[in-house]
């Protein structure tokens, strides 16, 4: 199984967004993770379309957009138009996740769903045929730099079994508190992709750190 790493631009230096995106672009990372927060679904506000545009221009890598916003159906397609290759919505943020996932795919992007630490993986069983990705949160969404919640490992294992039984090609991505110290157990639990924000951007050599996380 190929390991994927998605550095989170939330921890980049926004005064040097072009430089930091180009660093990710030449690194071993395959995806670029973009955290969009609305101050309602989570108690923090990050950035939106105007910030996505220069990131899109600075990399050809897969843009992995994580929407931490209520009613994602209102904005998901605008993120596809802005260059997102994969749009992930939160299960807890919408009354009709299936309709939103179908719309994202119809617009030509891959569709993902994320679950907060308290949401059990079982709620996703019937949605699997619509899902290119499930994003398991290993911290409460809203902020970078938090500690990994170890209970996430059991959720990853349970989800891996559920996906294997369903026979879909759904990838598992894990987000929050991941570094070279714990990436190995996250991958071994069944994750295909890991997000890393502060571990990458606070490292003395971010590009080398991406390699260390991939090969943990
Ligand atoms: C948190 C975001 C994460 C965050 C991860 O709500 O979804 O993607 O940037 O940051 P670290 O890797 O620092 O926990
Ligand atoms: Zn994220």
XYZ file of C-alpha atoms and ligand atoms in Angstrom:
231
model
C 0.000 0.000 0.000
C 1.386 3.394 -1.010
C 1.740 5.924 1.800
C 0.512 9.443 1.159
C 1.368 12.600 3.107
C -0.601 15.831 2.897
C 1.160 18.772 4.570
C -1.433 21.181 6.008
C -1.003 24.742 4.763
C -2.754 25.959 7.925
C 0.684 25.835 9.573
C 2.485 27.555 6.689
C 3.770 31.133 6.918
C 1.038 33.122 5.118
C 3.539 35.907 4.523
C 5.457 33.399 2.392
C 2.643 31.278 1.029
C 4.176 30.947 -2.421
C 7.552 29.848 -0.995
C 5.927 27.341 1.386
C 3.653 25.889 -1.302
C 6.625 25.475 -3.666
C 8.509 23.663 -0.898
C 5.645 21.160 -0.653
C 5.507 20.961 -4.447
C 9.136 19.807 -4.746
C 8.947 17.553 -1.665
C 7.954 13.893 -1.501
C 4.412 14.879 -0.435
C 1.754 13.808 -2.920
C -1.113 15.995 -1.653
C -1.510 19.526 -0.263
C -4.047 19.816 2.580
C -6.159 22.983 2.821
C -8.147 23.633 6.024
C -11.168 25.885 5.526
C -12.864 27.004 8.770
C -15.964 29.178 9.124
C -16.002 30.108 12.811
C -19.358 28.294 13.176
C -18.667 24.589 12.650
C -15.384 25.101 14.499
C -14.339 27.886 16.899
C -11.789 29.324 14.488
C -11.644 31.039 11.082
C -8.864 30.207 8.634
C -9.164 31.283 4.973
C -11.202 30.816 1.820
C -11.107 31.209 -1.965
C -8.608 34.105 -2.255
C -5.988 32.057 -0.422
C -6.682 28.878 -2.353
C -5.914 30.583 -5.681
C -2.177 31.290 -5.098
C -1.721 27.820 -3.614
C -3.286 26.314 -6.740
C -0.956 28.367 -8.944
C 2.145 27.258 -7.017
C 1.630 23.494 -7.202
C 0.440 20.775 -9.532
C -0.039 18.360 -6.626
C -3.452 17.126 -5.570
C -5.309 19.827 -3.636
C -7.030 18.146 -0.700
C -9.589 20.620 0.672
C -10.997 19.953 4.153
C -14.174 21.974 4.702
C -14.867 22.639 8.382
C -17.959 24.672 7.561
C -21.703 24.314 8.168
C -23.916 23.607 5.164
C -20.980 22.632 2.927
C -23.441 22.143 0.037
C -23.536 25.949 -0.294
C -19.818 26.252 -1.131
C -18.411 22.837 -2.087
C -18.694 23.410 -5.844
C -16.977 26.787 -5.631
C -13.987 24.999 -4.145
C -13.968 22.619 -7.108
C -14.032 25.644 -9.454
C -11.171 27.180 -7.435
C -9.030 24.142 -8.164
C -9.742 21.561 -5.450
C -9.108 18.009 -6.649
C -10.646 16.441 -3.563
C -13.306 18.085 -1.406
C -13.993 16.678 2.049
C -17.082 17.754 3.986
C -17.949 16.981 7.601
C -20.583 14.359 8.355
C -21.774 16.485 11.292
C -22.132 19.670 9.204
C -24.902 18.780 6.771
C -28.398 17.276 6.809
C -27.818 15.470 3.500
C -24.223 14.302 3.070
C -25.110 11.961 0.181
C -26.459 14.779 -1.991
C -23.405 16.932 -1.346
C -21.004 14.061 -2.111
C -22.824 13.317 -5.377
C -22.637 16.985 -6.368
C -18.875 17.115 -5.720
C -18.305 14.045 -7.904
C -20.616 15.391 -10.604
C -18.497 18.551 -10.674
C -15.456 16.416 -11.480
C -13.676 16.229 -8.113
C -13.149 13.403 -5.674
C -15.484 13.406 -2.673
C -14.600 12.798 0.949
C -16.265 12.903 4.332
C -14.714 13.615 7.704
C -15.792 12.520 11.178
C -14.977 14.255 14.449
C -13.449 12.213 17.306
C -16.868 11.542 18.908
C -18.567 10.361 15.697
C -18.497 6.564 15.225
C -17.332 5.146 11.894
C -20.539 3.075 11.541
C -22.519 6.141 10.419
C -20.569 6.022 7.133
C -21.412 2.440 6.137
C -24.193 3.304 3.677
C -22.245 6.233 2.227
C -19.155 4.203 1.241
C -20.104 3.813 -2.443
C -20.148 7.636 -2.696
C -16.827 8.111 -0.925
C -13.376 8.425 -2.451
C -12.032 9.214 1.009
C -12.852 9.161 4.707
C -10.952 11.660 6.856
C -10.682 10.486 10.465
C -10.037 13.415 12.815
C -7.484 12.529 15.473
C -7.947 15.913 17.212
C -11.012 18.149 17.623
C -11.144 20.144 14.387
C -10.329 23.841 14.597
C -6.637 24.219 15.378
C -3.258 22.894 14.391
C -0.697 21.851 16.973
C -2.913 19.641 19.179
C -2.016 16.189 20.536
C -3.057 13.023 18.698
C -6.044 11.272 20.319
C -4.968 7.589 20.545
C -8.565 6.285 20.296
C -8.386 7.273 16.621
C -6.281 4.153 15.989
C -9.211 1.839 16.775
C -11.456 3.896 14.505
C -8.951 3.553 11.649
C -8.817 -0.241 12.130
C -12.611 -0.501 12.249
C -12.967 1.646 9.145
C -10.318 -0.377 7.290
C -12.311 -3.556 7.969
C -15.572 -1.868 6.939
C -14.101 -0.608 3.648
C -12.426 -3.924 2.847
C -15.740 -5.740 3.418
C -17.650 -3.248 1.275
C -15.021 -3.613 -1.457
C -14.941 0.097 -2.323
C -11.753 1.969 -3.259
C -12.284 4.498 -0.439
C -9.028 5.862 0.986
C -8.512 6.558 4.693
C -6.838 9.847 5.661
C -6.036 10.825 9.253
C -5.719 14.415 10.472
C -4.381 15.945 13.667
C -1.320 15.569 15.850
C 0.665 13.428 13.402
C 4.463 13.533 13.278
C 7.384 11.229 12.516
C 6.931 9.856 16.059
C 3.462 8.367 15.507
C 2.944 8.198 11.708
C 4.032 4.568 11.589
C 1.255 3.344 13.891
C -1.291 5.423 11.977
C -0.236 3.839 8.677
C -0.071 0.383 10.258
C -3.618 0.779 11.614
C -4.763 1.097 8.001
C -4.418 4.736 6.962
C -3.527 5.491 3.340
C -2.823 9.177 3.925
C -1.768 11.369 6.850
C -2.072 15.119 7.278
C 0.760 16.938 9.069
C 0.765 20.651 9.780
C 2.915 21.776 12.666
C 5.218 18.737 12.465
C 6.199 19.804 8.949
C 6.233 23.588 9.152
C 7.836 23.897 12.599
C 10.644 21.537 11.616
C 14.097 23.008 10.968
C 14.017 21.360 7.526
C 10.343 20.959 6.488
C 11.128 19.142 3.250
C 13.264 16.562 5.032
C 10.592 16.220 7.721
C 8.024 15.252 5.074
C 10.330 12.397 4.064
C 10.764 11.336 7.689
C 7.000 11.155 8.234
C 6.505 9.162 5.017
C 9.189 6.678 6.006
C 8.355 6.553 9.732
C -7.348 20.836 12.336
C -6.998 20.675 10.882
C -5.715 20.016 10.641
C -4.504 20.742 11.183
C -3.496 19.702 11.549
O -8.678 21.219 12.450
O -7.992 19.917 10.210
O -5.527 19.705 9.265
O -3.941 21.646 10.262
O -2.450 20.310 12.206
P -1.411 19.467 13.082
O -0.736 18.509 12.152
O -0.515 20.530 13.613
O -2.187 18.751 14.156
Zn -7.543 19.256 8.104
